[in-house]
PDB file of C-alpha atoms in Angstrom:
ATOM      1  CA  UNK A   1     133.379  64.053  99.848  1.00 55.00           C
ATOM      2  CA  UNK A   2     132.607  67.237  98.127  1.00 71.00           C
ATOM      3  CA  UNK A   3     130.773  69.807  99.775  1.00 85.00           C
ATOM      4  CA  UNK A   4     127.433  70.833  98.850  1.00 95.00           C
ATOM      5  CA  UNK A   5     127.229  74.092  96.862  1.00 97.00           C
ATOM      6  CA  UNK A   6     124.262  75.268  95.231  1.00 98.00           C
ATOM      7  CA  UNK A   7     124.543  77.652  92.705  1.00 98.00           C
ATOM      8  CA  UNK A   8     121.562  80.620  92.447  1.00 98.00           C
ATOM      9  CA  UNK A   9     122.177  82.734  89.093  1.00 98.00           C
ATOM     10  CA  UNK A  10     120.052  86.050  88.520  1.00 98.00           C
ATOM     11  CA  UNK A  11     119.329  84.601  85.361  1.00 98.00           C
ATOM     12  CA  UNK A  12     117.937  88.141  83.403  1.00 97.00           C
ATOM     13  CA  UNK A  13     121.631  89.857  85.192  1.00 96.00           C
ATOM     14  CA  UNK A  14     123.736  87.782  83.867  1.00 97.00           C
ATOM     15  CA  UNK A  15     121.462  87.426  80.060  1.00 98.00           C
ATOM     16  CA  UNK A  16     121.026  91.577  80.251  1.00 97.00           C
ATOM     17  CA  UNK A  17     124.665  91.827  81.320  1.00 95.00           C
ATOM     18  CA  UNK A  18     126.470  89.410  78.252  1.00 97.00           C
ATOM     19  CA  UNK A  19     123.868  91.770  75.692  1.00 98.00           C
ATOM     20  CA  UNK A  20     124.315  94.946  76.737  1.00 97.00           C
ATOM     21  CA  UNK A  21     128.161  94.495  76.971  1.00 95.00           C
ATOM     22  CA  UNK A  22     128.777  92.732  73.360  1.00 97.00           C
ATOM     23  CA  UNK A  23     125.808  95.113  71.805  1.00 96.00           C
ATOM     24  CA  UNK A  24     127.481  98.280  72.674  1.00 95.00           C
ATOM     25  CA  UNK A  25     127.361 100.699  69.840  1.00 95.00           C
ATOM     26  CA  UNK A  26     126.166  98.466  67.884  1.00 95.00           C
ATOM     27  CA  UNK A  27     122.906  97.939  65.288  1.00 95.00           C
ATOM     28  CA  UNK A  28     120.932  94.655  66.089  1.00 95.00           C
ATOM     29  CA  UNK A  29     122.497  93.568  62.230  1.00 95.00           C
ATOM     30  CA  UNK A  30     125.921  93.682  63.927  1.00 96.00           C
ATOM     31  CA  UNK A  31     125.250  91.305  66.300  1.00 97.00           C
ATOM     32  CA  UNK A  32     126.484  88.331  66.458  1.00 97.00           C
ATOM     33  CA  UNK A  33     123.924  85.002  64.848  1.00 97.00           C
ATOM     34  CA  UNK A  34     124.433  81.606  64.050  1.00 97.00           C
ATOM     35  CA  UNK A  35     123.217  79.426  60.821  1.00 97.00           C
ATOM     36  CA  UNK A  36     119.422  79.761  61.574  1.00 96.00           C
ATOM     37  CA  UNK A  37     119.668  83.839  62.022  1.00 96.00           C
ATOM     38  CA  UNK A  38     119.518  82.896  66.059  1.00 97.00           C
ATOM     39  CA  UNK A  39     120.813  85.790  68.175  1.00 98.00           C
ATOM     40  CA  UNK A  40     123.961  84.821  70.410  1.00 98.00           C
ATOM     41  CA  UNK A  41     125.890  87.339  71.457  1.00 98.00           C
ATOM     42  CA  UNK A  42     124.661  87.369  74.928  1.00 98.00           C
ATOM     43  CA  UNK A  43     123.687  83.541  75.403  1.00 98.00           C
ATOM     44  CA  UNK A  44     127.479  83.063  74.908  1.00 98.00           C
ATOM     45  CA  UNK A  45     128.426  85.170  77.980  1.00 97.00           C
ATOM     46  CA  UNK A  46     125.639  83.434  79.931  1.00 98.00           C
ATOM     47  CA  UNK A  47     126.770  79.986  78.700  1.00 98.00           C
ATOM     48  CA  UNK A  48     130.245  80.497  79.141  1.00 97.00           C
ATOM     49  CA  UNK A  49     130.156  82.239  82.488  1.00 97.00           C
ATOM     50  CA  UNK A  50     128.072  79.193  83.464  1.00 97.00           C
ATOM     51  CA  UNK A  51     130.549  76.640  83.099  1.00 97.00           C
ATOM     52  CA  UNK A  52     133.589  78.892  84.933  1.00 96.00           C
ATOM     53  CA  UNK A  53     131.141  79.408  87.978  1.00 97.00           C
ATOM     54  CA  UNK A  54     130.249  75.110  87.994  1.00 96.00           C
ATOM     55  CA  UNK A  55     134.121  74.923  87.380  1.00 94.00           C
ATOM     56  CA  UNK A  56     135.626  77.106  89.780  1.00 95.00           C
ATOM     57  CA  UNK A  57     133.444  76.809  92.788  1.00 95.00           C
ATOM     58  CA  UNK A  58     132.568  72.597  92.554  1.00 94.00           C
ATOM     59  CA  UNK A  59     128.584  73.285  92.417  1.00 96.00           C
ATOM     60  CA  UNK A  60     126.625  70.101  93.063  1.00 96.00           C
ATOM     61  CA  UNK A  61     123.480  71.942  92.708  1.00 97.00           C
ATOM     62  CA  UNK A  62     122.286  75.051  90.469  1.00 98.00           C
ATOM     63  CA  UNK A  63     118.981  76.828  89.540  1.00 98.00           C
ATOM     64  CA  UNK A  64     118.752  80.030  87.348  1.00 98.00           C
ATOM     65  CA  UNK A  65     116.249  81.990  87.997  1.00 98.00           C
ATOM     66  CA  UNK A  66     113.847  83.953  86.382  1.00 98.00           C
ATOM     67  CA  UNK A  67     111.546  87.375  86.851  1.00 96.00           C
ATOM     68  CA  UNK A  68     108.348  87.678  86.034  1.00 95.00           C
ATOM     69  CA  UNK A  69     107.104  90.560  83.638  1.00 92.00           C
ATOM     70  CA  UNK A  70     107.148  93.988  85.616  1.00 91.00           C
ATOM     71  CA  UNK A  71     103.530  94.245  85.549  1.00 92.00           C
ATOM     72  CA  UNK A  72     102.628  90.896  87.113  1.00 95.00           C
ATOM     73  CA  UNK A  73     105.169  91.046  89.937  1.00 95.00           C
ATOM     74  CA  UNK A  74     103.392  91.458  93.536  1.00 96.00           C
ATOM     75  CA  UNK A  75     104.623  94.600  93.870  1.00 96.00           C
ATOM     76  CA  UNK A  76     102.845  96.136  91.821  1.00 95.00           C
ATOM     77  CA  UNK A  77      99.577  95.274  93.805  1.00 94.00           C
ATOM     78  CA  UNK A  78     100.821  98.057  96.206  1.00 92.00           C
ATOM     79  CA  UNK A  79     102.656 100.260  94.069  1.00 92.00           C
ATOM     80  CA  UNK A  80     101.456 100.668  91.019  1.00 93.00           C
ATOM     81  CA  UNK A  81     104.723 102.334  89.505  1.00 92.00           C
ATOM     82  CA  UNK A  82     106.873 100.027  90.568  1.00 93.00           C
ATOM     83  CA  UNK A  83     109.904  99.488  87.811  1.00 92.00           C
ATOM     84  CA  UNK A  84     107.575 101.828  85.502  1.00 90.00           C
ATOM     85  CA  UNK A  85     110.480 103.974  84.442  1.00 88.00           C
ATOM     86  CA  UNK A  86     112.229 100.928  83.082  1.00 89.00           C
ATOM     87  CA  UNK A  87     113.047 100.685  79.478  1.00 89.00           C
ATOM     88  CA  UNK A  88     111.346  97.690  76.931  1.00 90.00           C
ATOM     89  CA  UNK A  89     113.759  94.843  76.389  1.00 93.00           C
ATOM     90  CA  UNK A  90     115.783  94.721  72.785  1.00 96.00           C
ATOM     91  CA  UNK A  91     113.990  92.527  70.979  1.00 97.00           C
ATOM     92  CA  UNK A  92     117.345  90.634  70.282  1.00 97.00           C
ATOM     93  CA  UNK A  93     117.924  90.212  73.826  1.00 98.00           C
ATOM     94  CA  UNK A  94     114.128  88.404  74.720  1.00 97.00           C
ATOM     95  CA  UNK A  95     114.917  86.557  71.577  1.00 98.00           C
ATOM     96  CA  UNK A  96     118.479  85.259  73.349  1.00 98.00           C
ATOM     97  CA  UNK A  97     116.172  84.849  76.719  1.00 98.00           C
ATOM     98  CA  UNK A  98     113.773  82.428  74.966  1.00 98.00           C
ATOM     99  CA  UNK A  99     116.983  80.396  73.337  1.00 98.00           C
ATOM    100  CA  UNK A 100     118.847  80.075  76.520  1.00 98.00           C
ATOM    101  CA  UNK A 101     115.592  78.338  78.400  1.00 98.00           C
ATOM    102  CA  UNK A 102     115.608  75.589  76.081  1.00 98.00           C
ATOM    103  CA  UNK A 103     119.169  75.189  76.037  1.00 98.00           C
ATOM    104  CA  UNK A 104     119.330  74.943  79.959  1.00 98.00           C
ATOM    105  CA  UNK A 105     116.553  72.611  79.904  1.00 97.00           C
ATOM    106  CA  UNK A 106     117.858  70.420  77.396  1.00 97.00           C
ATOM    107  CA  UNK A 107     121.267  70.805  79.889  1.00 96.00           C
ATOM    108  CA  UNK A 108     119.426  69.682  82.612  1.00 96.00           C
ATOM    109  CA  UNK A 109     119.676  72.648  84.883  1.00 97.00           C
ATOM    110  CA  UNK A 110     116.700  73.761  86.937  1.00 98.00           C
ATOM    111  CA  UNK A 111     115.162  76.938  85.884  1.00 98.00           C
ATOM    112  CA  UNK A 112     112.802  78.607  88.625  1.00 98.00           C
ATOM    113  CA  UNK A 113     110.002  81.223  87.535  1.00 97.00           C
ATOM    114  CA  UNK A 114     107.439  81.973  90.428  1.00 97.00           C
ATOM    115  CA  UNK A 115     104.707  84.347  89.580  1.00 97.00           C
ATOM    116  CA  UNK A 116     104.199  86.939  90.850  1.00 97.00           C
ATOM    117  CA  UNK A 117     107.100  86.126  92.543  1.00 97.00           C
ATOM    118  CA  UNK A 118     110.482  88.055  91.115  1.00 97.00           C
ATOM    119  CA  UNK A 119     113.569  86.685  90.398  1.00 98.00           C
ATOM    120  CA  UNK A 120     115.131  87.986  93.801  1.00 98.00           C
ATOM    121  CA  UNK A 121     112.409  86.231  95.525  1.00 98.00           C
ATOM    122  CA  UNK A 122     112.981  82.754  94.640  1.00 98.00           C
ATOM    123  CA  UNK A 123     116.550  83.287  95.289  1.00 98.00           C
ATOM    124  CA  UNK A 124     116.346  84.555  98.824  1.00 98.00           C
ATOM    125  CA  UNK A 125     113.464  81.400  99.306  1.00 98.00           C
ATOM    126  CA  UNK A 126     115.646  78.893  97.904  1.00 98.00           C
ATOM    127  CA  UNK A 127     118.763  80.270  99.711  1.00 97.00           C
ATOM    128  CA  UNK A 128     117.317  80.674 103.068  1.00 96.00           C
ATOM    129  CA  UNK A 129     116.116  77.494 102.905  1.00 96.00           C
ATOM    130  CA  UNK A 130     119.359  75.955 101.683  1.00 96.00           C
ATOM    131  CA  UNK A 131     120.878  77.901 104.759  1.00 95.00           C
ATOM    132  CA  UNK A 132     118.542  76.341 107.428  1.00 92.00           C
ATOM    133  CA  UNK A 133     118.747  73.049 105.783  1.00 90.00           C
ATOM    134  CA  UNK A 134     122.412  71.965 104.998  1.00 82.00           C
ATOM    135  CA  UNK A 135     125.898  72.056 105.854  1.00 80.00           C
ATOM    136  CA  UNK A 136     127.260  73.059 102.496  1.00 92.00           C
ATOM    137  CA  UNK A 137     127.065  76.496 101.055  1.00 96.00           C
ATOM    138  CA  UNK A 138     125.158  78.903  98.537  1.00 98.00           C
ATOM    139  CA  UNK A 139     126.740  80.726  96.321  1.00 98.00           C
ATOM    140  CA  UNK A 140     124.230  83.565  94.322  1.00 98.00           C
ATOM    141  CA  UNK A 141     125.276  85.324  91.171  1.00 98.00           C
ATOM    142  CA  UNK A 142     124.269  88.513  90.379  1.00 97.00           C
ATOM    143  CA  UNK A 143     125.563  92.485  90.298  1.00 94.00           C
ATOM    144  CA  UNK A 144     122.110  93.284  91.959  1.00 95.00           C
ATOM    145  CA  UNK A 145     123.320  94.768  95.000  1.00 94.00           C
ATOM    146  CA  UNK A 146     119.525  94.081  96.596  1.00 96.00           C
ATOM    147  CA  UNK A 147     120.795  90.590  97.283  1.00 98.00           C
ATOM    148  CA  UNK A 148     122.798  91.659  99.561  1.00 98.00           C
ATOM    149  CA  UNK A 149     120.294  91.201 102.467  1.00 98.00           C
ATOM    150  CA  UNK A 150     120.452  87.657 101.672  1.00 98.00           C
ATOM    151  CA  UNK A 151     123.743  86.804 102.945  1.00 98.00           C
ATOM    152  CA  UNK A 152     124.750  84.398 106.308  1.00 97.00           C
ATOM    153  CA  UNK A 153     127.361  82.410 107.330  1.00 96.00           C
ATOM    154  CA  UNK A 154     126.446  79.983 104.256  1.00 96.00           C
ATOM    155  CA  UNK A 155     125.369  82.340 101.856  1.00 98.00           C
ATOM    156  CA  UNK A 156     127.619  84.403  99.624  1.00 98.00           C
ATOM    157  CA  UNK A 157     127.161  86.610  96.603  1.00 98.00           C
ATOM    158  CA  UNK A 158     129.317  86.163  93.513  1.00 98.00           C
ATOM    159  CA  UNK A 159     129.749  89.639  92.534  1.00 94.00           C
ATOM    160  CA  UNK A 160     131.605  90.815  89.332  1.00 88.00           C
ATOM    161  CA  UNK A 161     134.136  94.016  89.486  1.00 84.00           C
ATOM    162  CA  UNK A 162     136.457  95.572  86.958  1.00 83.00           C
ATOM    163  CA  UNK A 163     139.250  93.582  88.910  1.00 84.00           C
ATOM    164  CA  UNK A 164     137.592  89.664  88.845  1.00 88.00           C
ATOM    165  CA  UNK A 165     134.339  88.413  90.808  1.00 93.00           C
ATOM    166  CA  UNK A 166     134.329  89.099  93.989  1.00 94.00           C
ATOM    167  CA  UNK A 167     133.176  86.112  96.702  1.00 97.00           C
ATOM    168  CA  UNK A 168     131.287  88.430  99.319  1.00 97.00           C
ATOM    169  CA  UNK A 169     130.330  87.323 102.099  1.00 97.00           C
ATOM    170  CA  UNK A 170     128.806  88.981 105.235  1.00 97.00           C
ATOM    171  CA  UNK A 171     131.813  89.229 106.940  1.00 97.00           C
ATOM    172  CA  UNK A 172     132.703  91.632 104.083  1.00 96.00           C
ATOM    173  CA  UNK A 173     129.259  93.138 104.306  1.00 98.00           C
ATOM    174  CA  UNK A 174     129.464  94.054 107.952  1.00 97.00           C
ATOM    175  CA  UNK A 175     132.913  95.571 108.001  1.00 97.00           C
ATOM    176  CA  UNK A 176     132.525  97.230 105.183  1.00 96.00           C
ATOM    177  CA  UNK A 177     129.004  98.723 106.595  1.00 97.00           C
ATOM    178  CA  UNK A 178     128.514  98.015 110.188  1.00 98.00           C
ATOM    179  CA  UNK A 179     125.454  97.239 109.797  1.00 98.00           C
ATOM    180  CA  UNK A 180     123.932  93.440 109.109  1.00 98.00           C
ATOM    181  CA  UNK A 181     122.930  91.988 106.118  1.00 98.00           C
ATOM    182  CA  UNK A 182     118.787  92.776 106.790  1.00 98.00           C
ATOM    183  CA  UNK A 183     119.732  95.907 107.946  1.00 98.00           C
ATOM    184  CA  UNK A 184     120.352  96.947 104.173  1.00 98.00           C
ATOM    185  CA  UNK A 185     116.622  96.663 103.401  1.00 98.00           C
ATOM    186  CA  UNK A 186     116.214  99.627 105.959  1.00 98.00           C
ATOM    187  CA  UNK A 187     119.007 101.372 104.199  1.00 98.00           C
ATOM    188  CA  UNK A 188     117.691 100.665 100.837  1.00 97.00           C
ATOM    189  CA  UNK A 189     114.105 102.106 102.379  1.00 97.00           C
ATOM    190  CA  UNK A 190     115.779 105.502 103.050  1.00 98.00           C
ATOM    191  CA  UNK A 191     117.686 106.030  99.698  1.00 97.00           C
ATOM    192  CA  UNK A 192     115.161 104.399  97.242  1.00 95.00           C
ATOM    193  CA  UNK A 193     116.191 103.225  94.195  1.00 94.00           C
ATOM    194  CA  UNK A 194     115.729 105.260  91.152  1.00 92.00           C
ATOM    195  CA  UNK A 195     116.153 101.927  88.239  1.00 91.00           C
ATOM    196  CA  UNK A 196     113.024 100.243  90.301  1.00 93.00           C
ATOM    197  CA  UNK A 197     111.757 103.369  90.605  1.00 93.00           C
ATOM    198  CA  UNK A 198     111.352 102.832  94.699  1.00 96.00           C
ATOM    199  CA  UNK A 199     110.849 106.426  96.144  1.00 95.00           C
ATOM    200  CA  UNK A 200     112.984 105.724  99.721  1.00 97.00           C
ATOM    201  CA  UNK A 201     112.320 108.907 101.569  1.00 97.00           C
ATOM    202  CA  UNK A 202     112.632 112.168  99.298  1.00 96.00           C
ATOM    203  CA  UNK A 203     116.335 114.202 100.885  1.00 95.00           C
ATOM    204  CA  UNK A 204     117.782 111.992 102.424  1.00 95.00           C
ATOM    205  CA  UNK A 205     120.725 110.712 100.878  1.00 91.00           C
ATOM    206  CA  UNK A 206     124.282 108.066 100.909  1.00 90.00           C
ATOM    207  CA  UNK A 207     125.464 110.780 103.551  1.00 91.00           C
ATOM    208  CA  UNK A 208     122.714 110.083 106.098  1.00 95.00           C
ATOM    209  CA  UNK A 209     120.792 107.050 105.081  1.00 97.00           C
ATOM    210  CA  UNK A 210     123.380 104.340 106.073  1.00 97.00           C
ATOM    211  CA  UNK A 211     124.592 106.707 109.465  1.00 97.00           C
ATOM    212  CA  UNK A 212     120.588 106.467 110.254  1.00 97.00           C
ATOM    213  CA  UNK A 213     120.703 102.847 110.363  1.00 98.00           C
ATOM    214  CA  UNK A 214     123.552 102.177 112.247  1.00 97.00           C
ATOM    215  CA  UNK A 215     122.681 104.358 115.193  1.00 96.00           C
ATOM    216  CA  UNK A 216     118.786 103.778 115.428  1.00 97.00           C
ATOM    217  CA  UNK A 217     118.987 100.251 113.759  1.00 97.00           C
ATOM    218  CA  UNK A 218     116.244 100.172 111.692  1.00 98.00           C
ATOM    219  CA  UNK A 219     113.662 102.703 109.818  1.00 98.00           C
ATOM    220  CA  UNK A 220     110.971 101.933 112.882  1.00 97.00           C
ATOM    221  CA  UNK A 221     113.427 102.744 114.773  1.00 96.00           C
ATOM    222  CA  UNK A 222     114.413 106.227 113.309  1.00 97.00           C
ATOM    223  CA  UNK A 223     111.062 107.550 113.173  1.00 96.00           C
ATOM    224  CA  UNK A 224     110.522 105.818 117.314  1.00 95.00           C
ATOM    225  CA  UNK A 225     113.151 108.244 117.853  1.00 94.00           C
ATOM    226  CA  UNK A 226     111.866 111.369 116.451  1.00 94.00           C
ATOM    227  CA  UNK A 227     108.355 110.675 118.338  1.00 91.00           C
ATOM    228  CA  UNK A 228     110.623 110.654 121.651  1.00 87.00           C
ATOM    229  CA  UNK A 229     111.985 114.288 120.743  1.00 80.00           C
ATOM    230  CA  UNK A 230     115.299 112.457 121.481  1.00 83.00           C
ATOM    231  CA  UNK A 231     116.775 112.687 118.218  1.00 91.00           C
ATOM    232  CA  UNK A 232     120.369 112.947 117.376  1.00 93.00           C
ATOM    233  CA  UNK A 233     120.883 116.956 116.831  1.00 93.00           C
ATOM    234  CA  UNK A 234     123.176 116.039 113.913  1.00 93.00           C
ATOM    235  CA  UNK A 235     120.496 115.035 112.011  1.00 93.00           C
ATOM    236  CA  UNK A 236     118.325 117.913 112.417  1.00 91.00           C
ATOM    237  CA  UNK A 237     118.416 119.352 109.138  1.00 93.00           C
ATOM    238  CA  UNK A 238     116.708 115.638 108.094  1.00 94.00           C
ATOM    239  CA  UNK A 239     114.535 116.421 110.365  1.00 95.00           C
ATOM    240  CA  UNK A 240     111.395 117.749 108.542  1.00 95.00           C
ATOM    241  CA  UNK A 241     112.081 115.508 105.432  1.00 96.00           C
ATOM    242  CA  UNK A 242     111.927 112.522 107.449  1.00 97.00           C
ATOM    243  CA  UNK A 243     108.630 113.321 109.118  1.00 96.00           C
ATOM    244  CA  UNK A 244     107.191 114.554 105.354  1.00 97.00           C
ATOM    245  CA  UNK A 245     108.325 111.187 104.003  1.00 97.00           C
ATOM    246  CA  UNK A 246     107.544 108.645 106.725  1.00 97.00           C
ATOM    247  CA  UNK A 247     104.585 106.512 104.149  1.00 97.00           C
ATOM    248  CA  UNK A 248     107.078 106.655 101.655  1.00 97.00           C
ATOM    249  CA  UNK A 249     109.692 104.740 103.387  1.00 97.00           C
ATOM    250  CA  UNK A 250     107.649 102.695 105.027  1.00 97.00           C
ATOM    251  CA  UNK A 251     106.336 101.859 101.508  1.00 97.00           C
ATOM    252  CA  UNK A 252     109.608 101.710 100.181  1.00 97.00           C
ATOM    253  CA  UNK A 253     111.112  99.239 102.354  1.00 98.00           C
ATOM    254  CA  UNK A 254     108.013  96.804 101.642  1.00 97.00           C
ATOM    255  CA  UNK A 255     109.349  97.364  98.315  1.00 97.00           C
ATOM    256  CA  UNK A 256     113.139  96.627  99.060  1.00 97.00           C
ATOM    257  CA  UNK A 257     112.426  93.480 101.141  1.00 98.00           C
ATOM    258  CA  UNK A 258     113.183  90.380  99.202  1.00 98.00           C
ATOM    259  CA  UNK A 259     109.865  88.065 100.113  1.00 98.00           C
ATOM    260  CA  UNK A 260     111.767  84.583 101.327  1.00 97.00           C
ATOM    261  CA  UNK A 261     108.457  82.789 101.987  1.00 96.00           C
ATOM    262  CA  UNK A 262     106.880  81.629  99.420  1.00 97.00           C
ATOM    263  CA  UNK A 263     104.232  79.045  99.189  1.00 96.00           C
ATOM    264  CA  UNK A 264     105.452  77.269  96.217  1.00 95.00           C
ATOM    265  CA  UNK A 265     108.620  76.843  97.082  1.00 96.00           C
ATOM    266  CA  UNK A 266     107.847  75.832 100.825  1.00 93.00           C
ATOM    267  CA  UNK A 267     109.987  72.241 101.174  1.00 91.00           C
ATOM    268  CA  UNK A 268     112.103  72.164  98.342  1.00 94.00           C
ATOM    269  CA  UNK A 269     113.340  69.142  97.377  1.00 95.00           C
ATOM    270  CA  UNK A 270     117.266  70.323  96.657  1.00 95.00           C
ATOM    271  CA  UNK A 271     118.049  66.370  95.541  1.00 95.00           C
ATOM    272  CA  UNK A 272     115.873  68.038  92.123  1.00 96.00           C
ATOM    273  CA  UNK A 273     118.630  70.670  91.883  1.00 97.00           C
ATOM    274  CA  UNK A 274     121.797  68.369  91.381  1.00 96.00           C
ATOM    275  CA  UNK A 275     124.118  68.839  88.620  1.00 95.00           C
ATOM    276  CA  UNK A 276     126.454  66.644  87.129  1.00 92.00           C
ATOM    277  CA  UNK A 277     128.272  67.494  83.901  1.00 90.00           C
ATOM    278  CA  UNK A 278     127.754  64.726  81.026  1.00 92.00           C
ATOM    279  CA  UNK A 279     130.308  66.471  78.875  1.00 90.00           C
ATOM    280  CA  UNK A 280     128.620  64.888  75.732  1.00 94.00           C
ATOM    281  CA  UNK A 281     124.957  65.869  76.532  1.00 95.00           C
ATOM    282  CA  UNK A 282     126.218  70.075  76.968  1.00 96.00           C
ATOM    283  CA  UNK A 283     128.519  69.791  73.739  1.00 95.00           C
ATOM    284  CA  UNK A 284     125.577  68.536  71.854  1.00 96.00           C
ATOM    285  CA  UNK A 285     123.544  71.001  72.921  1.00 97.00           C
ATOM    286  CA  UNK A 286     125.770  73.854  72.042  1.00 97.00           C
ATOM    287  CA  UNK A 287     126.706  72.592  69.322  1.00 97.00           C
ATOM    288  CA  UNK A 288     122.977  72.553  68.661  1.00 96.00           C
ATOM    289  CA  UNK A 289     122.650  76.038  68.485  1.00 96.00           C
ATOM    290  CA  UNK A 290     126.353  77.071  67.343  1.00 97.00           C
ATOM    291  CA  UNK A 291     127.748  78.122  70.469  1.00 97.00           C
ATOM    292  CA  UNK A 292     131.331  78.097  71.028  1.00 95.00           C
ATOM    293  CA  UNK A 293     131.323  77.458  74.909  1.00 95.00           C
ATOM    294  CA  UNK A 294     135.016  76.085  76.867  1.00 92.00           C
ATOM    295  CA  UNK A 295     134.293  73.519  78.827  1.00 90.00           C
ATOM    296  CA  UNK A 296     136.346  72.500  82.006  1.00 78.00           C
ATOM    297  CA  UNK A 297     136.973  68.662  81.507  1.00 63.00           C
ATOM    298  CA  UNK A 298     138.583  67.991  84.931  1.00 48.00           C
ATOM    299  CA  UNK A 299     135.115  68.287  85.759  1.00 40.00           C
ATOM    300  CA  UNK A 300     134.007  65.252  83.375  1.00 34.00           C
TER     301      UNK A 300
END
């Protein structure tokens, strides 16, 4: 019997990823378009990489998810200019992102928008509760190295490199950081993050922020330490910068922490999420819309 392996794909990484990479120096009238002046440049990355991931790694179950729009996403009820230094979408590529929800729904794939719930969100819900709940594993696709707090010993993040995908688990996480998985929201609290515009604390950098957290454990735990006037002398010259930007990182690891309760997606029923492949139901449907997609037929 085939173990159970559910499939969680960032759905606006892999869309953003497919444009930006086939758009490159190009004018939106260079991009590709089928018969009905349809952008597809980036639906067939998405579509393509789609089947290799069902292919390669035997998913019984998949869900793509999807963010909301910056400005209704919970975080912004406690930071106002959260992601507000991000760019507008090309107008080709929301175009693609409207196309590729109907073609997954006429696939028969789940698709899983929670407002004001982002994208991360519903995949650290649906994978912790795939974690607690079965035997098989879950495999998440994205570059979005926030995910990383999400993995366990079922949960793994498909991550893409200039030398193939890489399957990373936290094995790979901890020896490559000696830290834990959660540990990187504390991390992630001390360096901010300039694309989501996250502050993290202002001066401290890569050379201290992950040496913080794997002698005091935590950002509670750094700032525990400087109250005790037991702090390591080789971080004095932090010091001061620390203290000045204690709200900030406190702030900014609310921020970083990907919200895995969520009320809507308490209980899932997973049986919802099964995939099979009806090879002539997908062929139609690309077909439909003039995609020229591969598909794996020892699946069929």
């Amino acid at each position: 019997m085939t173990q159970p392996t559910l499939l969680l794909i960032d759905g606006f990484n892999l869309l953003s990823r497919g444009y930006f990479a086939t758009s490159y120096g190009r004018s939106d009238d260079q991009l590709s378009k089928n018969s009905d002046g349809l952008y597809t440049n980036a639906l067939r990355v998405f579509f393509q990489k789609l089947m290799n991931l069902i292919h390669e790694h035997d998913v019984t179950h998949a869900a793509v998810a999807w963010d909301v729009k910056r400005e209704d996403s919970v975080r912004r009820q406690y930071a106002p200019t959260y992601k507000e230094t991000r760019n507008d979408l090309p107008a080709p590529l929301i175009e693609q992102y409207e196309t590729c929800t109907r073609i997954l729904e006429d696939m028969g794939i789940l698709q899983v928008t929670v407002p004001p719930y982002e994208a991360d969100d519903a995949i650290g819900a649906l994978s912790c509760q795939w974690s607690n709940r079965n035997d098989g594993r879950c495999l998440i696709y994205s570059n979005d190295r926030d995910l990383l707090q999400l993995l366990d010993e079922r949960t793994t993040q498909i991550i893409a490199s200039k030398k193939g995908e890489i399957l990373y688990t936290n094995t790979h996480f901890e020896e490559e950081f000696s830290i834990t998985p959660t540990q990187w929201i504390d991390v992630k609290a001390l360096l901010g993050d300039k694309s989501d515009n996250i502050p993290g604390c202002p001066g401290v950098g890569e050379k201290s922020a992950l040496p913080l957290i794997q002698q005091y454990g935590s950002v509670e735990g750094v700032y525990n330490q400087l109250e005790t006037g037991e702090f390591d002398p080789a971080y004095k010259r932090y010091q001061k910068k620390l203290i000045a930007g204690r709200e900030s990182a406190i702030l900014s690891k609310k921020l970083a922490t990907i919200i895995c309760e969520i009320p809507d997606l308490e209980d899932t029923d997973f049986t919802t999420y099964t995939f099979e492949m009806d090879h002539e139901r997908v062929e139609s449907v690309f077909q439909s819309v003039e995609l020229k997609i591969k598909l794996h037929t020892t699946l069929l």
